[in-house]
Every structure is written in C-alpha cells, then in structure tokens.
Amino acid sequence: MEPRLDRPKEAIDRLFEAAVAARAHAYAPYSRFAVGAAIRTASGAVFAGANIENAAYPVGLCAEAAAIAAMVVAGEREIAEILILAEGGEPIMPCGACRQRLFEFATPETMIHSAGPAGVALSLTLAELLPHAFGRQSLAP
Ligand code: THU
C-alpha cells in the first residue's frame, strides 16, 4: 500500500526526527528491537517515547505507551497523528494493546505513520488498524 502523506513534509519530518531521537534511548536488551514513537497533538506539540523492556518480560512498555504517557503528563489529550519507527523487515505496526491505548486519545481518522530508517513506509487510519473499537462510547451512561 502506498504511503498516504497528505501532511506537509515538514510536519512528518519533525515527528520522524523526534522518533529517531527517542528510539536512540530505547531500553530493549531482551528483544534488541528498538522502537521510537512521536505524537503530534492538536496543539501542535510533539511528544516522543521509546520502548522500555523489563527482565519480567510482560512488564515491558511499548514506545507508543511511553509517548502517550509523556503527552498526558504534559496536560495534553488529543493525538492528531503518530509516527512509529523501527528497523525491521516489515513496516512496524502498533500492537493490539497500543491500538486500544491510541483509541483513547485519538479518533478513527487519526493517521498512524509507520517508518523505517528511510522514512515513512505506510500510513493508515486508526479505524483501519482497530475497527469497531471499544471506547468510552461503549460504556453505559
Ligand atoms: N514494540 C513497541 O514498542 N511498539 C510496537 O508497536 C511493537 C513492539 C516493542 C515491544 C518490545 O519491547 C519490542 O518492541 C519487541 O516486541
């Protein structure tokens, strides 16, 4: 699938650079798979995160979760777009749990950009990654 980059290149470049910088600090001694993520919020601010693993494997944190935590702690809650960066054979896609985490602070139209060292390889909406999602609208009033 072709990248859907209807955003100005500078906006994507800023996210890419933030994800590269965050990925450099990834703590991934077990998988050796370093991931960086960068969120642009509705205000235009950028928040980045990297994966942080743990000897107790399931306790490890994904890069997306770290970026969301940085965003929320800074007082922001609206993800306008997110770029995820890794070096692998296939474009990196958020795990199922992170798709759900993103859904809490994004919309079905929010773009998820998957990047490798050469730049964005694939861009999808959150609805494409997590259709028929469970969210606050699903809870009883
Ligand atoms: N990982 C992320 O940080 N984000 C993703 O979207 C997929 C996977 C991390 C979790 C773990 O530290 C490593 O990549 C290997 O699964």
PDB file of C-alpha atoms and ligand atoms in Angstrom:
ATOM      1  CA  MET A   1       0.000   0.000   0.000  1.00  0.00           C
ATOM      2  CA  GLU A   2       1.278   3.498  -0.826  1.00  0.00           C
ATOM      3  CA  PRO A   3       2.072   5.926   1.990  1.00  0.00           C
ATOM      4  CA  ARG A   4      -0.801   8.418   2.343  1.00  0.00           C
ATOM      5  CA  LEU A   5       1.118  11.579   3.116  1.00  0.00           C
ATOM      6  CA  ASP A   6      -1.330  14.441   2.735  1.00  0.00           C
ATOM      7  CA  ARG A   7       0.512  16.240   5.549  1.00  0.00           C
ATOM      8  CA  PRO A   8       3.229  18.822   4.882  1.00  0.00           C
ATOM      9  CA  LYS A   9       6.594  17.103   4.661  1.00  0.00           C
ATOM     10  CA  GLU A  10       7.984  19.347   7.428  1.00  0.00           C
ATOM     11  CA  ALA A  11       5.341  18.086   9.876  1.00  0.00           C
ATOM     12  CA  ILE A  12       6.237  14.471   9.147  1.00  0.00           C
ATOM     13  CA  ASP A  13       9.964  15.256   9.285  1.00  0.00           C
ATOM     14  CA  ARG A  14       9.541  16.750  12.763  1.00  0.00           C
ATOM     15  CA  LEU A  15       7.809  13.605  14.005  1.00  0.00           C
ATOM     16  CA  PHE A  16      10.412  11.431  12.317  1.00  0.00           C
ATOM     17  CA  GLU A  17      13.279  13.301  13.984  1.00  0.00           C
ATOM     18  CA  ALA A  18      11.585  13.118  17.386  1.00  0.00           C
ATOM     19  CA  ALA A  19      11.051   9.363  16.960  1.00  0.00           C
ATOM     20  CA  VAL A  20      14.677   8.847  15.895  1.00  0.00           C
ATOM     21  CA  ALA A  21      15.910  10.735  18.969  1.00  0.00           C
ATOM     22  CA  ALA A  22      13.595   8.790  21.289  1.00  0.00           C
ATOM     23  CA  ARG A  23      14.498   5.450  19.715  1.00  0.00           C
ATOM     24  CA  ALA A  24      18.166   6.134  20.448  1.00  0.00           C
ATOM     25  CA  HIS A  25      17.228   5.860  24.138  1.00  0.00           C
ATOM     26  CA  ALA A  26      15.124   2.713  23.825  1.00  0.00           C
ATOM     27  CA  TYR A  27      15.848   0.148  26.538  1.00  0.00           C
ATOM     28  CA  ALA A  28      15.447  -3.132  24.701  1.00  0.00           C
ATOM     29  CA  PRO A  29      18.172  -5.515  25.933  1.00  0.00           C
ATOM     30  CA  TYR A  30      15.911  -8.589  25.613  1.00  0.00           C
ATOM     31  CA  SER A  31      14.328  -8.237  22.184  1.00  0.00           C
ATOM     32  CA  ARG A  32      17.061  -5.948  20.793  1.00  0.00           C
ATOM     33  CA  PHE A  33      14.202  -4.374  18.823  1.00  0.00           C
ATOM     34  CA  ALA A  34      14.365  -0.626  19.488  1.00  0.00           C
ATOM     35  CA  VAL A  35      11.223   1.385  18.749  1.00  0.00           C
ATOM     36  CA  GLY A  36      10.588   5.130  18.793  1.00  0.00           C
ATOM     37  CA  ALA A  37       7.220   6.874  18.631  1.00  0.00           C
ATOM     38  CA  ALA A  38       6.323  10.534  18.244  1.00  0.00           C
ATOM     39  CA  ILE A  39       2.879  12.050  18.727  1.00  0.00           C
ATOM     40  CA  ARG A  40       1.731  15.415  17.403  1.00  0.00           C
ATOM     41  CA  THR A  41      -1.153  16.731  19.461  1.00  0.00           C
ATOM     42  CA  ALA A  42      -3.999  19.014  18.449  1.00  0.00           C
ATOM     43  CA  SER A  43      -1.993  21.980  19.824  1.00  0.00           C
ATOM     44  CA  GLY A  44       0.948  21.162  17.560  1.00  0.00           C
ATOM     45  CA  ALA A  45       3.211  19.940  20.362  1.00  0.00           C
ATOM     46  CA  VAL A  46       5.269  16.793  19.852  1.00  0.00           C
ATOM     47  CA  PHE A  47       5.761  14.061  22.472  1.00  0.00           C
ATOM     48  CA  ALA A  48       8.063  11.114  21.985  1.00  0.00           C
ATOM     49  CA  GLY A  49       8.639   7.759  23.633  1.00  0.00           C
ATOM     50  CA  ALA A  50      10.702   4.607  23.273  1.00  0.00           C
ATOM     51  CA  ASN A  51      10.172   1.030  24.366  1.00  0.00           C
ATOM     52  CA  ILE A  52      11.354   0.191  27.868  1.00  0.00           C
ATOM     53  CA  GLU A  53      11.720  -3.534  28.495  1.00  0.00           C
ATOM     54  CA  ASN A  54      11.992  -5.408  31.778  1.00  0.00           C
ATOM     55  CA  ALA A  55      13.541  -8.681  32.957  1.00  0.00           C
ATOM     56  CA  ALA A  56       9.961  -9.634  33.821  1.00  0.00           C
ATOM     57  CA  TYR A  57       9.055  -9.570  30.127  1.00  0.00           C
ATOM     58  CA  PRO A  58       5.311  -8.731  30.251  1.00  0.00           C
ATOM     59  CA  VAL A  59       6.041  -5.616  32.289  1.00  0.00           C
ATOM     60  CA  GLY A  60       7.824  -4.001  29.327  1.00  0.00           C
ATOM     61  CA  LEU A  61       6.431  -0.776  27.882  1.00  0.00           C
ATOM     62  CA  CYS A  62       5.878  -0.075  24.189  1.00  0.00           C
ATOM     63  CA  ALA A  63       7.151   3.149  22.617  1.00  0.00           C
ATOM     64  CA  GLU A  64       3.566   4.264  21.903  1.00  0.00           C
ATOM     65  CA  ALA A  65       2.600   3.856  25.561  1.00  0.00           C
ATOM     66  CA  ALA A  66       5.645   5.894  26.630  1.00  0.00           C
ATOM     67  CA  ALA A  67       4.757   8.679  24.167  1.00  0.00           C
ATOM     68  CA  ILE A  68       1.139   8.706  25.342  1.00  0.00           C
ATOM     69  CA  ALA A  69       2.311   8.937  28.957  1.00  0.00           C
ATOM     70  CA  ALA A  70       4.545  11.931  28.123  1.00  0.00           C
ATOM     71  CA  MET A  71       1.625  13.608  26.354  1.00  0.00           C
ATOM     72  CA  VAL A  72      -0.842  13.105  29.200  1.00  0.00           C
ATOM     73  CA  VAL A  73       1.633  14.194  31.888  1.00  0.00           C
ATOM     74  CA  ALA A  74       2.179  17.412  29.905  1.00  0.00           C
ATOM     75  CA  GLY A  75      -1.558  18.076  30.132  1.00  0.00           C
ATOM     76  CA  GLU A  76      -2.493  17.122  26.562  1.00  0.00           C
ATOM     77  CA  ARG A  77      -5.023  14.522  25.470  1.00  0.00           C
ATOM     78  CA  GLU A  78      -5.661  14.805  21.726  1.00  0.00           C
ATOM     79  CA  ILE A  79      -3.473  12.806  19.368  1.00  0.00           C
ATOM     80  CA  ALA A  80      -3.549  14.402  15.902  1.00  0.00           C
ATOM     81  CA  GLU A  81      -1.123  11.884  14.391  1.00  0.00           C
ATOM     82  CA  ILE A  82       1.589   9.473  15.461  1.00  0.00           C
ATOM     83  CA  LEU A  83       4.712   8.155  13.794  1.00  0.00           C
ATOM     84  CA  ILE A  84       6.249   4.846  14.875  1.00  0.00           C
ATOM     85  CA  LEU A  85       9.796   3.981  13.913  1.00  0.00           C
ATOM     86  CA  ALA A  86      11.723   0.719  13.918  1.00  0.00           C
ATOM     87  CA  GLU A  87      14.214  -1.141  11.767  1.00  0.00           C
ATOM     88  CA  GLY A  88      12.675  -4.370  10.619  1.00  0.00           C
ATOM     89  CA  GLY A  89      11.781  -6.286   7.503  1.00  0.00           C
ATOM     90  CA  GLU A  90       8.158  -5.195   7.576  1.00  0.00           C
ATOM     91  CA  PRO A  91       6.772  -1.737   8.461  1.00  0.00           C
ATOM     92  CA  ILE A  92       6.186  -1.655  12.218  1.00  0.00           C
ATOM     93  CA  MET A  93       2.554  -1.698  13.319  1.00  0.00           C
ATOM     94  CA  PRO A  94       1.280  -0.904  16.820  1.00  0.00           C
ATOM     95  CA  CYS A  95       0.488  -3.984  18.878  1.00  0.00           C
ATOM     96  CA  GLY A  96      -3.144  -4.658  19.723  1.00  0.00           C
ATOM     97  CA  ALA A  97      -2.873  -3.166  23.200  1.00  0.00           C
ATOM     98  CA  CYS A  98      -1.346   0.041  21.827  1.00  0.00           C
ATOM     99  CA  ARG A  99      -4.078   0.346  19.202  1.00  0.00           C
ATOM    100  CA  GLN A 100      -6.505   0.413  22.117  1.00  0.00           C
ATOM    101  CA  ARG A 101      -4.329   2.933  24.003  1.00  0.00           C
ATOM    102  CA  LEU A 102      -4.269   5.184  20.946  1.00  0.00           C
ATOM    103  CA  PHE A 103      -8.041   4.924  20.540  1.00  0.00           C
ATOM    104  CA  GLU A 104      -8.496   6.507  23.976  1.00  0.00           C
ATOM    105  CA  PHE A 105      -6.858   9.756  22.828  1.00  0.00           C
ATOM    106  CA  ALA A 106      -7.397   9.726  19.049  1.00  0.00           C
ATOM    107  CA  THR A 107     -10.236   9.466  16.545  1.00  0.00           C
ATOM    108  CA  PRO A 108     -10.964   6.790  13.946  1.00  0.00           C
ATOM    109  CA  GLU A 109      -9.482   9.190  11.336  1.00  0.00           C
ATOM    110  CA  THR A 110      -6.192   9.740  13.171  1.00  0.00           C
ATOM    111  CA  MET A 111      -3.235   8.820  10.972  1.00  0.00           C
ATOM    112  CA  ILE A 112      -0.689   6.247  12.120  1.00  0.00           C
ATOM    113  CA  HIS A 113       2.574   6.556  10.180  1.00  0.00           C
ATOM    114  CA  SER A 114       4.900   3.577  10.141  1.00  0.00           C
ATOM    115  CA  ALA A 115       8.517   4.469   9.439  1.00  0.00           C
ATOM    116  CA  GLY A 116      11.824   2.752   8.886  1.00  0.00           C
ATOM    117  CA  PRO A 117      15.267   4.328   8.654  1.00  0.00           C
ATOM    118  CA  ALA A 118      14.461   5.726   5.193  1.00  0.00           C
ATOM    119  CA  GLY A 119      11.257   7.439   6.300  1.00  0.00           C
ATOM    120  CA  VAL A 120       7.550   6.695   6.332  1.00  0.00           C
ATOM    121  CA  ALA A 121       6.681   3.438   4.594  1.00  0.00           C
ATOM    122  CA  LEU A 122       2.971   3.188   5.314  1.00  0.00           C
ATOM    123  CA  SER A 123       0.227   5.421   6.712  1.00  0.00           C
ATOM    124  CA  LEU A 124      -3.102   4.071   7.942  1.00  0.00           C
ATOM    125  CA  THR A 125      -6.008   5.430   9.938  1.00  0.00           C
ATOM    126  CA  LEU A 126      -6.699   4.166  13.418  1.00  0.00           C
ATOM    127  CA  ALA A 127     -10.048   2.827  12.173  1.00  0.00           C
ATOM    128  CA  GLU A 128      -8.167   0.670   9.675  1.00  0.00           C
ATOM    129  CA  LEU A 129      -5.993  -0.712  12.474  1.00  0.00           C
ATOM    130  CA  LEU A 130      -8.762  -1.046  15.068  1.00  0.00           C
ATOM    131  CA  PRO A 131     -12.227  -1.275  13.504  1.00  0.00           C
ATOM    132  CA  HIS A 132     -15.314  -1.487  15.716  1.00  0.00           C
ATOM    133  CA  ALA A 133     -13.267  -0.384  18.709  1.00  0.00           C
ATOM    134  CA  PHE A 134     -14.377  -0.476  22.300  1.00  0.00           C
ATOM    135  CA  GLY A 135     -14.241   3.009  23.765  1.00  0.00           C
ATOM    136  CA  ARG A 136     -15.939   5.319  26.191  1.00  0.00           C
ATOM    137  CA  GLN A 137     -18.953   5.443  23.851  1.00  0.00           C
ATOM    138  CA  SER A 138     -19.382   1.723  24.539  1.00  0.00           C
ATOM    139  CA  LEU A 139     -19.766   2.210  28.293  1.00  0.00           C
ATOM    140  CA  ALA A 140     -23.120   2.581  29.950  1.00  0.00           C
ATOM    141  CA  PRO A 141     -24.027   6.239  30.623  1.00  0.00           C
TER     142      PRO A 141
HETATM  143  N1  THU B   1       7.181  -2.629  20.495  1.00  0.00           N
HETATM  144  C1  THU B   1       6.866  -1.312  20.570  1.00  0.00           C
HETATM  145  O1  THU B   1       7.463  -0.564  21.364  1.00  0.00           O
HETATM  146  N2  THU B   1       5.923  -0.839  19.744  1.00  0.00           N
HETATM  147  C2  THU B   1       5.266  -1.566  18.800  1.00  0.00           C
HETATM  148  O2  THU B   1       4.448  -1.027  18.075  1.00  0.00           O
HETATM  149  C3  THU B   1       5.551  -3.003  18.680  1.00  0.00           C
HETATM  150  C4  THU B   1       6.515  -3.572  19.625  1.00  0.00           C
HETATM  151  C5  THU B   1       8.254  -3.143  21.361  1.00  0.00           C
HETATM  152  C6  THU B   1       7.833  -4.021  22.491  1.00  0.00           C
HETATM  153  C7  THU B   1       9.108  -4.793  22.755  1.00  0.00           C
HETATM  154  O3  THU B   1       9.944  -4.010  23.620  1.00  0.00           O
HETATM  155  C8  THU B   1       9.772  -4.891  21.404  1.00  0.00           C
HETATM  156  O4  THU B   1       9.152  -3.904  20.589  1.00  0.00           O
HETATM  157  C9  THU B   1       9.639  -6.249  20.740  1.00  0.00           C
HETATM  158  O5  THU B   1       8.327  -6.665  20.709  1.00  0.00           O
END
